Coordinates of C-alpha atoms in Angstrom, one line a residue:
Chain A
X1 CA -15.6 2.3 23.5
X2 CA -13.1 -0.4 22.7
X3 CA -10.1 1.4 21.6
X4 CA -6.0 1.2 21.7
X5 CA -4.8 3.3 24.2
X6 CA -0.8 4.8 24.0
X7 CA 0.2 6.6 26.4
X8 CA 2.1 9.2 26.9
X9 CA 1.4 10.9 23.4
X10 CA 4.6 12.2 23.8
X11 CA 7.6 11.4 25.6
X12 CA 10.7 13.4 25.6
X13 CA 14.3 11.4 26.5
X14 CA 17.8 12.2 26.8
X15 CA 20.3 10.5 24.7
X16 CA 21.3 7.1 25.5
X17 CA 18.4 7.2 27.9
X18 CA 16.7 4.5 28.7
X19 CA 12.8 4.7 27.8
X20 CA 9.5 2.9 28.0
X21 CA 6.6 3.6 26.0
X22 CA 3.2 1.8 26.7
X23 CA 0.5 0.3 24.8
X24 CA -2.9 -1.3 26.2
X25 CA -5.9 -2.5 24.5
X26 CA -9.3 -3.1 25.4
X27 CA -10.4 -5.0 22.0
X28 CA -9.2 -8.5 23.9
X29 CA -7.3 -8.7 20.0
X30 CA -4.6 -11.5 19.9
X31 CA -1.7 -9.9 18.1
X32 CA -0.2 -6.8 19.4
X33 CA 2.4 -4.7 17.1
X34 CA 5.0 -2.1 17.5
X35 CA 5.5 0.1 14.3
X36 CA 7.9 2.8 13.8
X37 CA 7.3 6.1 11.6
X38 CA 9.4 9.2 11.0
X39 CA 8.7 11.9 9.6
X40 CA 6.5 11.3 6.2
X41 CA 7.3 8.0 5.8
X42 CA 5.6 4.7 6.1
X43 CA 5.3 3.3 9.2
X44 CA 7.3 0.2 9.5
X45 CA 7.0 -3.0 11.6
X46 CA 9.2 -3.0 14.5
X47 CA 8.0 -6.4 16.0
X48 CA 4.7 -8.3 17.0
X49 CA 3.7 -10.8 19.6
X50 CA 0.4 -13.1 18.7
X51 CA -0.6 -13.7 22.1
X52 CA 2.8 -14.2 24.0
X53 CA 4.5 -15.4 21.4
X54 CA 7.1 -12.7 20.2
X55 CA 8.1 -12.0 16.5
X56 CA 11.1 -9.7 15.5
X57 CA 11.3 -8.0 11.9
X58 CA 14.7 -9.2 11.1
X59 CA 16.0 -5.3 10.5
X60 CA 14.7 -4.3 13.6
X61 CA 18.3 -3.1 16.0
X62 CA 18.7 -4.9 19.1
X63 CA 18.3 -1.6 21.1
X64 CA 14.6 -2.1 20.6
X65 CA 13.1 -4.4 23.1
X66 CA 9.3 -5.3 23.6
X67 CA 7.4 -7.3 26.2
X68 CA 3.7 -8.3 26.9
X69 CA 3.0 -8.9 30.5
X70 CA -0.8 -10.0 29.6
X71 CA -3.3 -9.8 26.8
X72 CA -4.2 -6.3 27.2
X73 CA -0.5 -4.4 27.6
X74 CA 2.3 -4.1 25.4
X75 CA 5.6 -2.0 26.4
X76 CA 8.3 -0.8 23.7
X77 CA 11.9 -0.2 25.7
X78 CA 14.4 1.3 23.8
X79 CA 17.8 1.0 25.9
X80 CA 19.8 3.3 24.7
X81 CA 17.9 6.1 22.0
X82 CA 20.0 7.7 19.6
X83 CA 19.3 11.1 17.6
X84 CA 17.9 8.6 14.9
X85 CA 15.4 7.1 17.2
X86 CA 13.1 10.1 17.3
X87 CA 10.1 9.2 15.3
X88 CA 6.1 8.5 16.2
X89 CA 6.2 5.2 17.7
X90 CA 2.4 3.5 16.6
X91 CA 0.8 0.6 18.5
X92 CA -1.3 -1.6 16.6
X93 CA -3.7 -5.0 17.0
X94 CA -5.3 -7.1 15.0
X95 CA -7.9 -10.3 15.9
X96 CA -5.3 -13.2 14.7
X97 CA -2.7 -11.5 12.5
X98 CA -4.2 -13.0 9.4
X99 CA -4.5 -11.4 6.2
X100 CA -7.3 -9.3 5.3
X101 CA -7.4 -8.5 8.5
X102 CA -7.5 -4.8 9.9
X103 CA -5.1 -3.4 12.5
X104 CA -6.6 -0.8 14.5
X105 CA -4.2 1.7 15.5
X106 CA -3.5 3.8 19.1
X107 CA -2.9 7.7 18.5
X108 CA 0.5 7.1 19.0
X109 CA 3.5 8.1 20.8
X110 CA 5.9 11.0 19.4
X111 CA 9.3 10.5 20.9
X112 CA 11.9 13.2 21.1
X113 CA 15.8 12.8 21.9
X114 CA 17.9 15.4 22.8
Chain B
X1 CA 10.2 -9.2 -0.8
X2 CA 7.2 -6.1 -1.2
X3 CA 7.6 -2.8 -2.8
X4 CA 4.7 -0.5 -3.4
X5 CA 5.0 3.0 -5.2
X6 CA 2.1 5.9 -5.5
X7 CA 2.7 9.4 -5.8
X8 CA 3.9 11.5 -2.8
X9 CA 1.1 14.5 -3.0
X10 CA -2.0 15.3 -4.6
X11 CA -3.6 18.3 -4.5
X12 CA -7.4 19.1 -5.2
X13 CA -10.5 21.3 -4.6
X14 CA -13.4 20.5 -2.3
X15 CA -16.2 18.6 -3.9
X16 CA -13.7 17.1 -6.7
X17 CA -12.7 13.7 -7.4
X18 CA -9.4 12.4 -6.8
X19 CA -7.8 9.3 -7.6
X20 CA -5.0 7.9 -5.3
X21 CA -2.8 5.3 -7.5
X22 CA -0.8 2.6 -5.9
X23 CA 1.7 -0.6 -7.6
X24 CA 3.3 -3.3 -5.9
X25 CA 5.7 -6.0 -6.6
X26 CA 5.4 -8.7 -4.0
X27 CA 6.1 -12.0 -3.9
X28 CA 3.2 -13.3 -3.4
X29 CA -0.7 -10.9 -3.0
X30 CA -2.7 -11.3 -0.4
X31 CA -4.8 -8.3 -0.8
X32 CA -4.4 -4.9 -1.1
X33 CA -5.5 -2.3 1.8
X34 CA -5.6 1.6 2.1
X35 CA -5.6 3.7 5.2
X36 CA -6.0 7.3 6.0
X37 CA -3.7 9.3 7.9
X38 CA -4.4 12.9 9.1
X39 CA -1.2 15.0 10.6
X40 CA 0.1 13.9 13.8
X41 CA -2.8 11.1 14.1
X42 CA -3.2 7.8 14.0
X43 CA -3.6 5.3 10.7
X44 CA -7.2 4.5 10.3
X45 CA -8.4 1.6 7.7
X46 CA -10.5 2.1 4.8
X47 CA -10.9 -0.6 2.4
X48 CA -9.3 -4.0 1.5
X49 CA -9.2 -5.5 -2.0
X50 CA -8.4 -9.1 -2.2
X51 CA -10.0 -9.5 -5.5
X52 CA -10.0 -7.8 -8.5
X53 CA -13.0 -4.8 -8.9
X54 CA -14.1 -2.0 -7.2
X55 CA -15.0 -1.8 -3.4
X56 CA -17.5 0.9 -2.3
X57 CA -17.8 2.5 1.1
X58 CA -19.9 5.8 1.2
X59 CA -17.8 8.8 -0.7
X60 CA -14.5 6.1 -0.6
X61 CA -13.9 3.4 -3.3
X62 CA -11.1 1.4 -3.7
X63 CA -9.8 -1.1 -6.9
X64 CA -7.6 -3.8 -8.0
X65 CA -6.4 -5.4 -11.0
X66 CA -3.9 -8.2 -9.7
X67 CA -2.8 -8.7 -13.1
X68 CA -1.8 -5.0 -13.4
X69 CA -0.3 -5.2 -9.9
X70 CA -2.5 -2.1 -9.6
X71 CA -4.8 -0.2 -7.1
X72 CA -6.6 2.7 -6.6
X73 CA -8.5 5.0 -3.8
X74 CA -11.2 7.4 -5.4
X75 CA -12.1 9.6 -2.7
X76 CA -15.2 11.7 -4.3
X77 CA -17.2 14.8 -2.9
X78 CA -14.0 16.3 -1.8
X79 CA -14.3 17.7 1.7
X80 CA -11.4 19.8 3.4
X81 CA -11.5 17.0 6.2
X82 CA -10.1 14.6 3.7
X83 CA -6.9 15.8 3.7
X84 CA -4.8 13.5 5.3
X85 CA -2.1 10.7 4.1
X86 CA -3.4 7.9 2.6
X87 CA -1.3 5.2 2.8
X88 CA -1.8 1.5 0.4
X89 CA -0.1 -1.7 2.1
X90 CA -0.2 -5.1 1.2
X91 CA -0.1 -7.7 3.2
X92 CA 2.5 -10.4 3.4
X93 CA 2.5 -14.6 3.7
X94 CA 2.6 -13.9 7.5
X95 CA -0.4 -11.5 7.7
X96 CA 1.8 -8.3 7.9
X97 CA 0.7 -5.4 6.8
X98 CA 3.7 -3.6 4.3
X99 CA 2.8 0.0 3.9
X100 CA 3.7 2.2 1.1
X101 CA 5.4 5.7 1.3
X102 CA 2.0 7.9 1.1
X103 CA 0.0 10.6 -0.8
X104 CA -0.1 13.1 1.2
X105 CA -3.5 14.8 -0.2
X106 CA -4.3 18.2 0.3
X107 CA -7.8 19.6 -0.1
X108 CA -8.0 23.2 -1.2
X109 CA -11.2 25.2 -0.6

């Protein structure tokens, strides 16, 4: 089945740590996106790239880093994770990134700071 | 910019009806979606409204009045699976999806 894989589901780092989580799709979508989501709240846009062409929300810190090596992978680096950073960390495509489209969502990565 | 409110819980009995409301303020609508959430899982779509009415998908509906800069999800037949977070978002100009806080629904037997 075509599906958005994250892995790992959960991913436990040290403060000020530097960590890498990993998305990869097999849905050949365009747009790859990076959202962020604590506890019972909405998950919010971190950044997107539609095809190799990166986009950063404009209140996203600079301690949040993405790249896209090809069409299928995405990586979220966070160079130095704070107590505030631990949150479920959701990767997301879409066909083109054009309205009315849906995003299909991976399971997720939970990420914990000590 | 976008701003959506509904309410943060609803509670209900299996095989009721529940209504899930949403409003927005954007600055300019392209279409209204709603996704489901269960605990620790990820968001799945269910419906997108770009025009006013109702959209029907099996025990789901979803409306919009644009002028009323108001939606709903009417989840009917309540089953315990249902409960979940549902979650409305609106899209923006550049195809980004703004979510709202979510109704966290809880289905009681």
């Amino acid at each position: 089945d075509a599906m958005v894989i994250q892995n790992p589901r959960y991913q436990v780092t040290q403060f000020g740590k530097p960590v890498t989580l990993s998305c990869s799709q097999t849905l050949n979508h365009n747009v790859m996106y990076w959202y962020q989501q604590k506890s019972s709240q909405a998950p919010k846009l971190l950044f997107h790239y539609y095809d190799k062409d990166f986009n950063n929300e404009a209140d996203t810190p600079d301690n949040f880093q993405s790249r896209r090596p090809n069409t299928s992978f995405c990586f979220l680096d966070i160079r130095s994770p704070g107590l505030g950073d631990a949150a479920m960390y959701l990767c997301a495509t879409s066909v083109r990134g054009g309205i009315a489209e849906t995003q299909y969502f991976g399971p997720g990565t939970r990420l914990l700071v000590l | 910019g976008q701003s959506l409110e509904q309410p943060s819980e609803v509670t209900a009995v299996e095989g009721a009806i529940v209504q899930i409301n949403c409003t927005y303020q954007t600055s300019g609508f392209y279409g209204l979606s709603w996704y489901q959430q269960h605990d620790g899982g990820a968001p799945t779509f269910l419906s997108y409204n770009g025009l006013d009415g109702l959209e029907e998908t099996g025990r789901f509906s979803s409306f919009l009045s644009r002028s009323d800069s108001y939606g709903y999800l009417l989840l009917q037949e309540l089953q315990m699976k249902d409960s979940a977070s549902y979650f409305c978002a609106v899209y923006n100009q550049g195809g980004k999806l703004i979510f709202g806080q979510g109704t966290e629904l809880s289905v009681k037997p």
